Amino acid sequence: ELQEKHGRLLLQAFAGAPGDKSSDSRRLSLKRALAVRQLLIDSGVPSDRIDVRAMGGITDGGKPDRVDVMLHT
């Protein structure tokens, strides 16, 4: 379905303490995002339609260790 709609997925990954933007927290969040990206690719989502953002520590009050997946059409 994603291929037909020409949409893009944005993966925003978080890790570490709130507000932590250190290289360690950004690296961990990137590792998480890339793991989710690979699962999506393995499920048939074209890799050129997936954008990844390593956010480090949360700033929005949400769960500290997560990957948000957003569809942009």
A tleap script that builds the chain and sets N, CA, C and O, in Angstrom:
source leaprc.protein.ff14SB
mol = sequence {
  NGLU LEU GLN GLU LYS HIE GLY ARG LEU LEU
  LEU GLN ALA PHE ALA GLY ALA PRO GLY ASP
  LYS SER SER ASP SER ARG ARG LEU SER LEU
  LYS ARG ALA LEU ALA VAL ARG GLN LEU LEU
  ILE ASP SER GLY VAL PRO SER ASP ARG ILE
  ASP VAL ARG ALA MET GLY GLY ILE THR ASP
  GLY GLY LYS PRO ASP ARG VAL ASP VAL MET
  LEU HIE CTHR
}
set mol.1.N position { 0.802 -1.195 0.000 }
set mol.1.CA position { 0.000 0.000 0.000 }
set mol.1.C position { 0.848 1.264 0.000 }
set mol.1.O position { 0.490 2.259 -0.630 }
set mol.2.N position { 1.970 1.220 0.707 }
set mol.2.CA position { 2.837 2.403 0.759 }
set mol.2.C position { 3.365 2.734 -0.630 }
set mol.2.O position { 3.493 3.905 -0.986 }
set mol.3.N position { 3.675 1.698 -1.421 }
set mol.3.CA position { 4.190 1.929 -2.760 }
set mol.3.C position { 3.146 2.620 -3.634 }
set mol.3.O position { 3.481 3.500 -4.428 }
set mol.4.N position { 1.893 2.225 -3.490 }
set mol.4.CA position { 0.834 2.788 -4.325 }
set mol.4.C position { 0.552 4.242 -3.985 }
set mol.4.O position { 0.227 5.027 -4.876 }
set mol.5.N position { 0.668 4.611 -2.737 }
set mol.5.CA position { 0.338 5.969 -2.310 }
set mol.5.C position { 1.519 6.922 -2.416 }
set mol.5.O position { 1.357 8.132 -2.255 }
set mol.6.N position { 2.704 6.387 -2.685 }
set mol.6.CA position { 3.906 7.207 -2.776 }
set mol.6.C position { 4.166 7.981 -1.490 }
set mol.6.O position { 4.665 9.106 -1.522 }
set mol.7.N position { 3.831 7.384 -0.384 }
set mol.7.CA position { 4.068 8.010 0.913 }
set mol.7.C position { 5.478 7.717 1.404 }
set mol.7.O position { 6.183 6.870 0.857 }
set mol.8.N position { 5.861 8.421 2.424 }
set mol.8.CA position { 7.160 8.218 3.056 }
set mol.8.C position { 6.934 7.924 4.534 }
set mol.8.O position { 6.004 8.441 5.153 }
set mol.9.N position { 7.797 7.091 5.078 }
set mol.9.CA position { 7.767 6.806 6.497 }
set mol.9.C position { 8.891 7.572 7.180 }
set mol.9.O position { 10.016 7.613 6.683 }
set mol.10.N position { 8.585 8.171 8.309 }
set mol.10.CA position { 9.594 8.807 9.137 }
set mol.10.C position { 9.700 8.006 10.426 }
set mol.10.O position { 8.709 7.803 11.128 }
set mol.11.N position { 10.914 7.555 10.729 }
set mol.11.CA position { 11.184 6.857 11.974 }
set mol.11.C position { 11.931 7.821 12.883 }
set mol.11.O position { 13.044 8.242 12.567 }
set mol.12.N position { 11.327 8.169 14.003 }
set mol.12.CA position { 11.971 9.018 15.001 }
set mol.12.C position { 12.261 8.158 16.202 }
set mol.12.O position { 11.343 7.671 16.862 }
set mol.13.N position { 13.550 7.965 16.495 }
set mol.13.CA position { 13.949 7.068 17.574 }
set mol.13.C position { 14.487 7.863 18.754 }
set mol.13.O position { 15.179 8.867 18.587 }
set mol.14.N position { 14.155 7.391 19.950 }
set mol.14.CA position { 14.558 8.045 21.192 }
set mol.14.C position { 15.295 7.056 22.081 }
set mol.14.O position { 15.013 5.858 22.055 }
set mol.15.N position { 16.237 7.559 22.864 }
set mol.15.CA position { 16.970 6.740 23.829 }
set mol.15.C position { 17.659 7.668 24.817 }
set mol.15.O position { 18.058 8.781 24.473 }
set mol.16.N position { 17.788 7.202 26.027 }
set mol.16.CA position { 18.497 7.977 27.033 }
set mol.16.C position { 17.576 8.808 27.901 }
set mol.16.O position { 16.355 8.786 27.748 }
set mol.17.N position { 18.179 9.530 28.803 }
set mol.17.CA position { 17.439 10.369 29.751 }
set mol.17.C position { 16.790 11.541 29.028 }
set mol.17.O position { 17.255 11.953 27.965 }
set mol.18.N position { 15.719 12.076 29.600 }
set mol.18.CA position { 15.066 13.242 28.979 }
set mol.18.C position { 16.061 14.360 28.689 }
set mol.18.O position { 16.822 14.778 29.562 }
set mol.19.N position { 16.039 14.834 27.449 }
set mol.19.CA position { 16.894 15.931 27.030 }
set mol.19.C position { 18.330 15.551 26.722 }
set mol.19.O position { 19.115 16.414 26.327 }
set mol.20.N position { 18.699 14.294 26.888 }
set mol.20.CA position { 20.079 13.842 26.651 }
set mol.20.C position { 20.358 13.802 25.153 }
set mol.20.O position { 19.774 12.993 24.432 }
set mol.21.N position { 21.242 14.665 24.686 }
set mol.21.CA position { 21.604 14.695 23.264 }
set mol.21.C position { 23.041 14.248 23.052 }
set mol.21.O position { 23.652 14.567 22.032 }
set mol.22.N position { 23.584 13.501 24.027 }
set mol.22.CA position { 24.961 13.026 23.911 }
set mol.22.C position { 25.101 12.069 22.730 }
set mol.22.O position { 24.117 11.545 22.209 }
set mol.23.N position { 26.346 11.859 22.325 }
set mol.23.CA position { 26.576 10.952 21.200 }
set mol.23.C position { 26.134 9.527 21.551 }
set mol.23.O position { 25.687 8.789 20.672 }
set mol.24.N position { 26.252 9.133 22.818 }
set mol.24.CA position { 25.827 7.783 23.216 }
set mol.24.C position { 24.318 7.600 23.048 }
set mol.24.O position { 23.874 6.586 22.512 }
set mol.25.N position { 23.536 8.567 23.500 }
set mol.25.CA position { 22.076 8.425 23.384 }
set mol.25.C position { 21.638 8.519 21.930 }
set mol.25.O position { 20.708 7.824 21.520 }
set mol.26.N position { 22.286 9.358 21.153 }
set mol.26.CA position { 21.937 9.462 19.730 }
set mol.26.C position { 22.329 8.185 18.981 }
set mol.26.O position { 21.613 7.739 18.085 }
set mol.27.N position { 23.462 7.608 19.355 }
set mol.27.CA position { 23.894 6.352 18.723 }
set mol.27.C position { 22.913 5.229 19.024 }
set mol.27.O position { 22.557 4.454 18.136 }
set mol.28.N position { 22.474 5.141 20.285 }
set mol.28.CA position { 21.510 4.102 20.660 }
set mol.28.C position { 20.182 4.315 19.950 }
set mol.28.O position { 19.571 3.354 19.483 }
set mol.29.N position { 19.729 5.552 19.864 }
set mol.29.CA position { 18.466 5.805 19.165 }
set mol.29.C position { 18.603 5.486 17.679 }
set mol.29.O position { 17.658 4.983 17.070 }
set mol.30.N position { 19.760 5.768 17.088 }
set mol.30.CA position { 19.982 5.417 15.680 }
set mol.30.C position { 19.952 3.904 15.499 }
set mol.30.O position { 19.370 3.408 14.534 }
set mol.31.N position { 20.570 3.173 16.409 }
set mol.31.CA position { 20.565 1.709 16.328 }
set mol.31.C position { 19.135 1.170 16.350 }
set mol.31.O position { 18.796 0.256 15.598 }
set mol.32.N position { 18.306 1.742 17.213 }
set mol.32.CA position { 16.898 1.332 17.274 }
set mol.32.C position { 16.169 1.634 15.970 }
set mol.32.O position { 15.447 0.788 15.442 }
set mol.33.N position { 16.363 2.835 15.461 }
set mol.33.CA position { 15.687 3.230 14.223 }
set mol.33.C position { 16.097 2.330 13.064 }
set mol.33.O position { 15.258 1.940 12.252 }
set mol.34.N position { 17.376 2.003 12.985 }
set mol.34.CA position { 17.851 1.151 11.895 }
set mol.34.C position { 17.304 -0.273 12.011 }
set mol.34.O position { 17.078 -0.931 10.996 }
set mol.35.N position { 17.091 -0.754 13.234 }
set mol.35.CA position { 16.494 -2.083 13.420 }
set mol.35.C position { 15.052 -2.086 12.913 }
set mol.35.O position { 14.632 -3.026 12.239 }
set mol.36.N position { 14.299 -1.040 13.236 }
set mol.36.CA position { 12.911 -0.932 12.752 }
set mol.36.C position { 12.904 -0.766 11.235 }
set mol.36.O position { 12.076 -1.361 10.545 }
set mol.37.N position { 13.820 0.038 10.722 }
set mol.37.CA position { 13.931 0.241 9.265 }
set mol.37.C position { 14.146 -1.103 8.566 }
set mol.37.O position { 13.508 -1.384 7.551 }
set mol.38.N position { 15.044 -1.935 9.106 }
set mol.38.CA position { 15.315 -3.226 8.480 }
set mol.38.C position { 14.090 -4.129 8.516 }
set mol.38.O position { 13.824 -4.844 7.549 }
set mol.39.N position { 13.342 -4.108 9.611 }
set mol.39.CA position { 12.098 -4.892 9.678 }
set mol.39.C position { 11.112 -4.442 8.596 }
set mol.39.O position { 10.460 -5.271 7.961 }
set mol.40.N position { 11.008 -3.142 8.393 }
set mol.40.CA position { 10.103 -2.620 7.364 }
set mol.40.C position { 10.563 -3.024 5.969 }
set mol.40.O position { 9.748 -3.410 5.131 }
set mol.41.N position { 11.860 -2.936 5.722 }
set mol.41.CA position { 12.407 -3.341 4.418 }
set mol.41.C position { 12.151 -4.824 4.184 }
set mol.41.O position { 11.754 -5.230 3.092 }
set mol.42.N position { 12.383 -5.632 5.221 }
set mol.42.CA position { 12.143 -7.077 5.108 }
set mol.42.C position { 10.669 -7.389 4.855 }
set mol.42.O position { 10.334 -8.450 4.328 }
set mol.43.N position { 9.792 -6.460 5.233 }
set mol.43.CA position { 8.344 -6.629 5.021 }
set mol.43.C position { 7.874 -6.040 3.696 }
set mol.43.O position { 6.678 -6.045 3.403 }
set mol.44.N position { 8.813 -5.530 2.891 }
set mol.44.CA position { 8.468 -5.063 1.564 }
set mol.44.C position { 8.380 -3.559 1.376 }
set mol.44.O position { 8.028 -3.103 0.288 }
set mol.45.N position { 8.687 -2.781 2.390 }
set mol.45.CA position { 8.675 -1.320 2.233 }
set mol.45.C position { 9.966 -0.909 1.529 }
set mol.45.O position { 11.048 -1.293 1.974 }
set mol.46.N position { 9.882 -0.142 0.447 }
set mol.46.CA position { 11.095 0.284 -0.257 }
set mol.46.C position { 11.984 1.157 0.644 }
set mol.46.O position { 11.501 2.075 1.307 }
set mol.47.N position { 13.269 0.858 0.656 }
set mol.47.CA position { 14.194 1.573 1.540 }
set mol.47.C position { 14.267 3.061 1.238 }
set mol.47.O position { 14.529 3.866 2.132 }
set mol.48.N position { 14.035 3.435 -0.026 }
set mol.48.CA position { 14.124 4.864 -0.377 }
set mol.48.C position { 12.897 5.657 0.070 }
set mol.48.O position { 12.809 6.858 -0.187 }
set mol.49.N position { 11.966 5.005 0.725 }
set mol.49.CA position { 10.780 5.687 1.255 }
set mol.49.C position { 10.806 5.797 2.776 }
set mol.49.O position { 9.815 6.183 3.396 }
set mol.50.N position { 11.954 5.452 3.374 }
set mol.50.CA position { 12.063 5.466 4.834 }
set mol.50.C position { 13.115 6.494 5.241 }
set mol.50.O position { 14.270 6.406 4.822 }
set mol.51.N position { 12.719 7.458 6.051 }
set mol.51.CA position { 13.634 8.449 6.611 }
set mol.51.C position { 13.829 8.148 8.088 }
set mol.51.O position { 12.886 7.762 8.777 }
set mol.52.N position { 15.046 8.324 8.572 }
set mol.52.CA position { 15.401 7.985 9.951 }
set mol.52.C position { 15.925 9.223 10.658 }
set mol.52.O position { 16.715 9.984 10.099 }
set mol.53.N position { 15.477 9.418 11.896 }
set mol.53.CA position { 15.995 10.493 12.741 }
set mol.53.C position { 16.343 9.922 14.111 }
set mol.53.O position { 15.492 9.352 14.794 }
set mol.54.N position { 17.598 10.080 14.502 }
set mol.54.CA position { 18.057 9.673 15.832 }
set mol.54.C position { 17.947 10.893 16.731 }
set mol.54.O position { 18.702 11.853 16.578 }
set mol.55.N position { 17.008 10.856 17.667 }
set mol.55.CA position { 16.678 12.029 18.463 }
set mol.55.C position { 17.404 12.106 19.805 }
set mol.55.O position { 17.439 13.175 20.415 }
set mol.56.N position { 17.978 11.015 20.276 }
set mol.56.CA position { 18.576 11.014 21.612 }
set mol.56.C position { 17.475 10.984 22.655 }
set mol.56.O position { 16.448 10.331 22.468 }
set mol.57.N position { 17.694 11.699 23.765 }
set mol.57.CA position { 16.718 11.719 24.848 }
set mol.57.C position { 15.443 12.440 24.466 }
set mol.57.O position { 15.449 13.325 23.611 }
set mol.58.N position { 14.348 12.054 25.106 }
set mol.58.CA position { 13.038 12.623 24.795 }
set mol.58.C position { 12.929 14.072 25.249 }
set mol.58.O position { 13.626 14.505 26.167 }
set mol.59.N position { 12.063 14.794 24.605 }
set mol.59.CA position { 11.769 16.175 25.006 }
set mol.59.C position { 10.260 16.392 25.075 }
set mol.59.O position { 9.798 17.499 25.354 }
set mol.60.N position { 9.494 15.328 24.821 }
set mol.60.CA position { 8.042 15.492 24.719 }
set mol.60.C position { 7.251 14.842 25.846 }
set mol.60.O position { 6.020 14.838 25.803 }
set mol.61.N position { 7.919 14.296 26.846 }
set mol.61.CA position { 7.216 13.668 27.957 }
set mol.61.C position { 6.728 12.257 27.670 }
set mol.61.O position { 6.089 11.644 28.525 }
set mol.62.N position { 7.013 11.731 26.492 }
set mol.62.CA position { 6.599 10.373 26.148 }
set mol.62.C position { 7.545 9.337 26.725 }
set mol.62.O position { 8.428 9.661 27.520 }
set mol.63.N position { 7.356 8.098 26.324 }
set mol.63.CA position { 8.225 7.011 26.769 }
set mol.63.C position { 9.660 7.298 26.310 }
set mol.63.O position { 9.861 7.731 25.175 }
set mol.64.N position { 10.647 7.067 27.161 }
set mol.64.CA position { 12.017 7.435 26.819 }
set mol.64.C position { 12.672 6.524 25.784 }
set mol.64.O position { 13.543 6.977 25.041 }
set mol.65.N position { 12.286 5.277 25.715 }
set mol.65.CA position { 12.915 4.319 24.804 }
set mol.65.C position { 11.874 3.854 23.799 }
set mol.65.O position { 11.108 2.928 24.063 }
set mol.66.N position { 11.856 4.513 22.633 }
set mol.66.CA position { 10.815 4.183 21.646 }
set mol.66.C position { 11.251 4.609 20.259 }
set mol.66.O position { 12.195 5.380 20.085 }
set mol.67.N position { 10.527 4.078 19.269 }
set mol.67.CA position { 10.647 4.532 17.887 }
set mol.67.C position { 9.247 4.879 17.410 }
set mol.67.O position { 8.359 4.027 17.389 }
set mol.68.N position { 9.056 6.136 17.029 }
set mol.68.CA position { 7.778 6.569 16.473 }
set mol.68.C position { 7.826 6.392 14.958 }
set mol.68.O position { 8.805 6.772 14.316 }
set mol.69.N position { 6.778 5.820 14.393 }
set mol.69.CA position { 6.677 5.616 12.943 }
set mol.69.C position { 5.532 6.482 12.443 }
set mol.69.O position { 4.385 6.331 12.864 }
set mol.70.N position { 5.869 7.400 11.531 }
set mol.70.CA position { 4.859 8.320 10.984 }
set mol.70.C position { 4.826 8.198 9.467 }
set mol.70.O position { 5.864 8.128 8.810 }
set mol.71.N position { 3.620 8.172 8.929 }
set mol.71.CA position { 3.425 8.111 7.480 }
set mol.71.C position { 3.115 9.494 6.965 }
set mol.71.O position { 2.196 10.154 7.450 }
set mol.72.N position { 3.887 9.943 5.970 }
set mol.72.CA position { 3.650 11.227 5.324 }
set mol.72.C position { 3.242 10.962 3.881 }
set mol.72.O position { 3.984 10.337 3.123 }
set mol.73.N position { 2.069 11.438 3.508 }
set mol.73.CA position { 1.610 11.215 2.138 }
set mol.73.C position { 1.624 12.497 1.348 }
set mol.73.O position { 1.267 12.499 0.169 }
savepdb mol mol.pdb
quit
